[in-house]
């Protein structure tokens, strides 16, 4: 049964008429052409589909469209227009934190969530903050270095 | 040509800015107007004959595609051609593809697939190591005599499990009809493997099959040969339906049916003389090939070639078998047989020393390879071996010797382990010369942009950056003017597959030569094209039948040290630290090589203690990333990595191979650390809490 679902996506108001049990990731990728969030596992385990919902990190592959009604959603497409993103992108580049890159948009969104709650995380806090985002290429250490670099060089942004 | 600056200094990865911003296009991001989706109907039994397939009446617009639609051979062309595109009569493993269902709406296809019933005449499946279908062996010296004269003989058996590549992007292709032929865009390592396989299945000529690499979201060997199977199926469907079709696996399907690292059983026997030296090693490695053999024989060969690892042993007998079982076919995975064998030999050398009551480090060091020594296959280690200085450095960094003493205390619950290893690069023996015959091309256009035309794939390991850097540096030219697009078989020659850590040393070596030629022929504002093809170094002599001679022109070397803590109540293992040191000749880009090191080590230790995969009656028990655990950021330890400078004269700027080297030593390093922490010998990986409990309880 289709319903009208309204939410804010990257600062824009969206109203879409679809069954509320659609996976939000499919709605983003198929209906709204937002392909930055990736599907790695389809069950909320790998974090490649991470987006922010009212500032909280959520896995869009296990999020039913109905839950998004009235919420503010930020994906990498919106986030990449921000200063914070620029600081993260520079740091990820400098530290070599992205290899195949399939996990990176999700990793960036998880980092935003982490830094917005804890602008000066320790290594241990970063490791736990990212534990819901799997990466098979980097062994994570360069990502951790990148986040520390961004926190330092982007001082005041978070 | 003079080196303008130290080429090793890291630069920003040329693809990363787009990847970080979510702008890179992976296969599943590609949409083609009017495309259909395909889903696979699979065998639910491990072995039998298909009696009847009942398909519900299909509404208009649905298609089935099966073996009867194949215009050419129902075989996926790879090393051993035993792997059908679609099962026609017999099925040999759970998950074997039987047909595709194709339609516009993905969700409804799944419903249809679930309604198809297949009845079988079931046959007795084989799961044990009895049906050998590939055998290899080689000899060095006189093992028989050494065993006769030995003061002592020591035997051990080692076992390793499956490992799943677990690239975060599942396998996928999108394809469309083009000029009476098919074009396939996919997540692949080897564009020409795919092209040749599809040509054989369609019975089509070269010009009718075009293969393009999309951005690849991780591969690690998993996208070496498996994509050829998917591509053949999709090509048959496109040939039949004449519409664009997309086929992306879901994680569960990917885990259940794609190739994995071969489980292995390795027996080792050493003849020891009166001075506690190893006179001879006899080994046998058995690999579980799964239902189809594909390239398993080469995996076996790689494994056996590592049977003495970085030790010089005068007398060697190595034998191996690939066994056919009614399980998912196993295949390529970073390291390609070496991780199994290097686990075995590293544990074995340690266990021999313990049994002889001598210090393992001293014992292992006494057998370490030196320049000029003979390899296991009587080839020669020609180039400088700098393992002693590497060892000195890593011992210092890790404080290994002191910690070994400290952690002897049974209450410490801590352990430190060390592995050392080598890895040869490119195809074994004369494979590069006889099988691959790599060709590379450089084209300078009228705007003086230089185009790198090779089939090498950037799957995250960085050749987009390193190849452009290499050519730009050699030409002393801006890297922005050097262009390297994703390979498209319409435009690039066959420089071989992106496997075997061969890309920089072999393909990069050829590119360096083509660059030199381009420089000599350079005329501004005119098109200039240069080509190079592989020539084997004249000193390499290899007898493929006897497996005798130089298996590789050169080797890279490494040492991993790993420190762990084991919880006495839960037996949970925490990896605390790793120190690693490598001789990769010359790093073309330090940042990229260090990234390979971190990632390879994480996969290596994951293989050693964390990643459990098994099957029950042929059914893979781990369905997804919840069941199959790969290291998270919280599991992975901090890693100190050091690169040595030891340029290889024939590599570009002295570069040797990197990718696989960084994985092969992780498992024995972590297993030896756990062995010390629990005070029990470890013979099987992964060393899970359950296994630790068994080792402790079986006291």
XYZ file of C-alpha atoms in Angstrom, chain A residues 25-157:
133
model
C 18.617 2.441 0.569
C 16.601 1.335 -2.476
C 14.537 4.495 -2.363
C 17.705 6.572 -2.315
C 19.506 4.642 -5.029
C 16.645 3.717 -7.345
C 14.041 6.427 -6.926
C 16.131 9.449 -6.000
C 19.373 8.664 -7.857
C 21.402 9.082 -4.685
C 24.092 6.396 -5.204
C 26.747 7.548 -2.734
C 25.399 5.150 -0.094
C 26.504 1.650 -1.231
C 25.051 -1.775 -0.608
C 27.681 -4.088 0.866
C 25.668 -6.569 2.876
C 22.000 -5.573 2.920
C 21.610 -6.286 6.603
C 23.090 -3.443 8.549
C 26.422 -5.113 9.185
C 28.989 -3.426 6.923
C 28.057 0.256 7.131
C 28.630 1.043 3.430
C 25.080 2.439 3.239
C 25.436 4.707 6.292
C 23.525 7.999 6.264
C 22.686 10.510 8.976
C 19.106 10.734 10.227
C 18.552 13.791 12.423
C 22.298 13.708 13.009
C 22.451 10.035 14.024
C 24.242 7.379 12.023
C 21.844 4.791 10.551
C 22.192 1.916 8.102
C 19.857 2.757 5.247
C 19.698 -0.877 4.064
C 17.709 -1.911 7.133
C 15.753 1.306 7.459
C 12.162 1.143 6.207
C 11.068 4.195 4.267
C 8.239 4.759 6.755
C 10.734 5.512 9.553
C 12.123 8.421 7.593
C 8.867 10.398 7.590
C 9.413 13.844 9.089
C 13.182 13.320 9.483
C 16.239 15.095 8.169
C 18.483 12.845 6.100
C 22.030 13.661 5.100
C 23.931 11.496 2.612
C 27.417 11.955 1.185
C 25.819 13.917 -1.667
C 24.781 16.655 0.735
C 27.670 16.303 3.123
C 30.291 16.742 0.412
C 29.213 20.367 0.042
C 30.314 21.178 3.606
C 33.572 22.506 5.062
C 33.732 19.554 7.394
C 33.719 17.201 4.427
C 36.543 19.126 2.792
C 38.638 18.711 5.923
C 37.902 14.991 5.966
C 38.569 14.564 2.257
C 41.939 16.293 2.527
C 42.915 14.189 5.515
C 41.745 10.921 3.901
C 43.799 11.778 0.802
C 46.910 12.739 2.734
C 46.834 9.603 4.868
C 45.880 7.200 2.052
C 42.701 6.219 3.889
C 40.694 5.176 0.830
C 41.705 2.263 -1.373
C 38.880 0.586 -3.306
C 36.618 3.269 -1.872
C 33.387 1.304 -1.627
C 33.240 1.731 2.161
C 34.473 5.333 2.126
C 31.217 7.328 1.790
C 29.786 5.334 4.715
C 33.031 5.736 6.630
C 32.886 9.510 6.080
C 29.312 9.675 7.413
C 30.317 7.599 10.458
C 33.248 9.935 11.009
C 30.958 12.955 10.895
C 28.779 11.343 13.528
C 31.797 10.543 15.666
C 33.410 13.979 15.431
C 30.144 15.837 15.945
C 29.794 14.043 19.287
C 33.468 13.943 20.144
C 35.641 16.468 18.293
C 38.902 15.148 19.797
C 38.610 11.370 19.892
C 41.426 9.099 21.043
C 42.585 6.187 18.855
C 40.489 3.833 20.953
C 37.386 6.019 20.597
C 37.884 6.187 16.835
C 38.272 2.396 16.630
C 34.999 1.913 18.484
C 33.293 4.711 16.589
C 34.108 3.006 13.296
C 33.501 -0.579 14.412
C 30.194 -0.612 12.511
C 31.869 0.229 9.214
C 33.807 -2.595 7.592
C 36.788 -1.996 5.333
C 38.650 -4.911 3.750
C 41.444 -2.913 2.076
C 43.110 -0.609 4.560
C 43.320 -2.414 7.892
C 41.826 0.849 9.274
C 45.047 2.392 10.584
C 45.290 4.989 7.840
C 41.631 5.867 8.380
C 42.304 6.414 12.070
C 45.274 8.631 11.238
C 43.130 10.559 8.758
C 40.420 11.206 11.338
C 42.967 12.445 13.848
C 44.479 14.687 11.212
C 41.063 16.087 10.242
C 40.189 16.705 13.893
C 43.414 18.639 14.291
C 43.536 20.509 11.014
C 39.808 21.155 11.049
C 39.954 22.475 14.617
C 36.791 24.439 15.354
C 34.737 22.832 12.571
